[in-house]
């Protein structure tokens, strides 16, 4: 039979895998090196008054964990001895006590190594012997059965049958539970005896704690009622809670991604917000007032927009007035640079601002520039108004230059010593742009005709007597519509 190259490769791979599995099973599971050659183990001899049913291959435990096996049990002139094969990686004190125990009533003995003292003794090593005075074996089952038999013979037969029947009814099927109760009670009694002083102090100190619980019974009842209310709400909103638990991880992931995106710039923004925070703290009262008045102002603006929505006039919306209030009130010139120092609007340079503070220096209750900086409320001194923070923080009071109807001196004279310059020479001024000519002509109100500057006759239809009386705002803005 001729095998192909592919089949031969597969057989080789299968053989390698099988050998690897067998090696792993032999080394890791079966522990063949330990069983055949004793690698990783050492032997210790335990002297016993009798074998007590201990057998080879039995378990050896230390602090509840398996640390080895009973390799051999043999008789001696004084009793018996057990050869233990212990794991080399487990440190066991040399002063341990060896006790033979039974896992069940039918046998399955094992050897338990119980530590003595604080565990500071040298560790067990190969060839050590645990003497018989540090060993114990369970009572002989034969003696136990004999004593039980003698006790049963002392009981009348009829009464014994009744006792057994009633005992069966009372304790039938409760063996494991009774065993746990007995073991737990024994451990509890031993621990209580070892901690008798602490237990006594606990009993003595329990009275004040119980008194506090009695005094706070109303609070405990309220807490239980609130907890019941929360539980009931969670039950009533079970679907919402499920949605939160279902969608919460996605939302948390999106938040994490947002913070990852903001990570390069967020520290810079937060650092810059420190200055904004200081300003916000200083002007906290003003910000609170703004938040109170802003909704009212928005409501007033909305009310103005619907003032005539139900009227029959074709103009809907806010009432608009195109009246020109020229020079009402007149501009404030007091406190600003005089005309000789003002820059012309045609200049394109950006000179430094003048020294000192430039603002409208008229009385605070003047009609000029009523919202000027001179009426700024001082945040740290309620009731005081001043144009600068320095004046707010000091005891200095605002003093106007004049009433505002005539310019007075140089506003910076007290700070810079600057005098009022003379008029700028005409040669130093930039050339003025030519002003286009303005033509004026009379028109005929009957037909709207007039003669232009070029001598030609024109007619403006919307100036005629028969022009439409009512015009829309679109026609006023865009002639000819």
Coordinates of N, CA, C and O in Angstrom, one line a residue, residues 38 42 56 64 136 158 175 187 229 252 270 273 306 362 376 445 476:
X38 N 10.0 9.2 42.5 CA 10.0 10.0 43.7 C 10.5 11.4 43.5 O 10.9 12.0 44.5
X42 N 9.5 13.7 49.3 CA 10.5 13.1 50.3 C 9.6 12.3 51.3 O 8.4 12.4 51.4
X56 N -2.3 1.9 52.5 CA -1.5 2.6 51.5 C -2.3 3.3 50.5 O -3.5 3.0 50.2
X64 N -6.0 21.2 56.1 CA -7.1 20.9 55.3 C -6.8 20.7 53.8 O -7.7 20.3 53.0
X136 N -2.1 10.1 67.2 CA -3.3 9.6 67.8 C -4.1 8.9 66.7 O -4.0 9.1 65.5
X158 N -39.2 -4.2 74.2 CA -40.4 -3.4 73.8 C -40.0 -1.9 73.8 O -40.3 -1.1 72.9
X175 N -29.5 13.4 59.3 CA -28.1 13.1 59.8 C -27.1 14.2 59.4 O -26.4 14.7 60.2
X187 N -17.4 23.9 67.6 CA -16.5 25.0 67.2 C -16.8 26.3 67.8 O -16.0 27.1 68.3
X229 N -40.7 52.2 49.1 CA -41.1 53.1 48.0 C -40.2 53.1 46.8 O -40.7 53.0 45.7
X252 N -22.0 55.4 28.1 CA -20.7 55.6 28.8 C -19.6 55.6 27.9 O -18.6 56.3 28.0
X270 N -9.8 74.4 30.4 CA -10.1 74.5 31.8 C -9.1 75.5 32.5 O -9.5 76.3 33.4
X273 N -10.4 78.8 31.7 CA -11.6 79.1 32.4 C -11.3 79.6 33.8 O -12.3 80.1 34.5
X306 N -46.2 90.6 18.6 CA -47.6 90.2 18.3 C -48.6 91.2 18.7 O -49.7 90.9 18.9
X362 N -19.6 113.1 32.7 CA -20.7 114.0 33.1 C -21.4 113.4 34.3 O -21.0 112.3 34.7
X376 N -21.3 102.2 36.1 CA -21.1 100.7 36.3 C -21.3 100.4 37.8 O -20.6 101.1 38.6
X445 N -47.3 118.4 -8.7 CA -48.0 117.4 -7.8 C -49.2 116.7 -8.5 O -49.7 115.8 -8.0
X476 N -41.9 100.6 -0.4 CA -41.2 101.7 0.1 C -39.7 101.5 0.0 O -38.9 102.4 -0.3

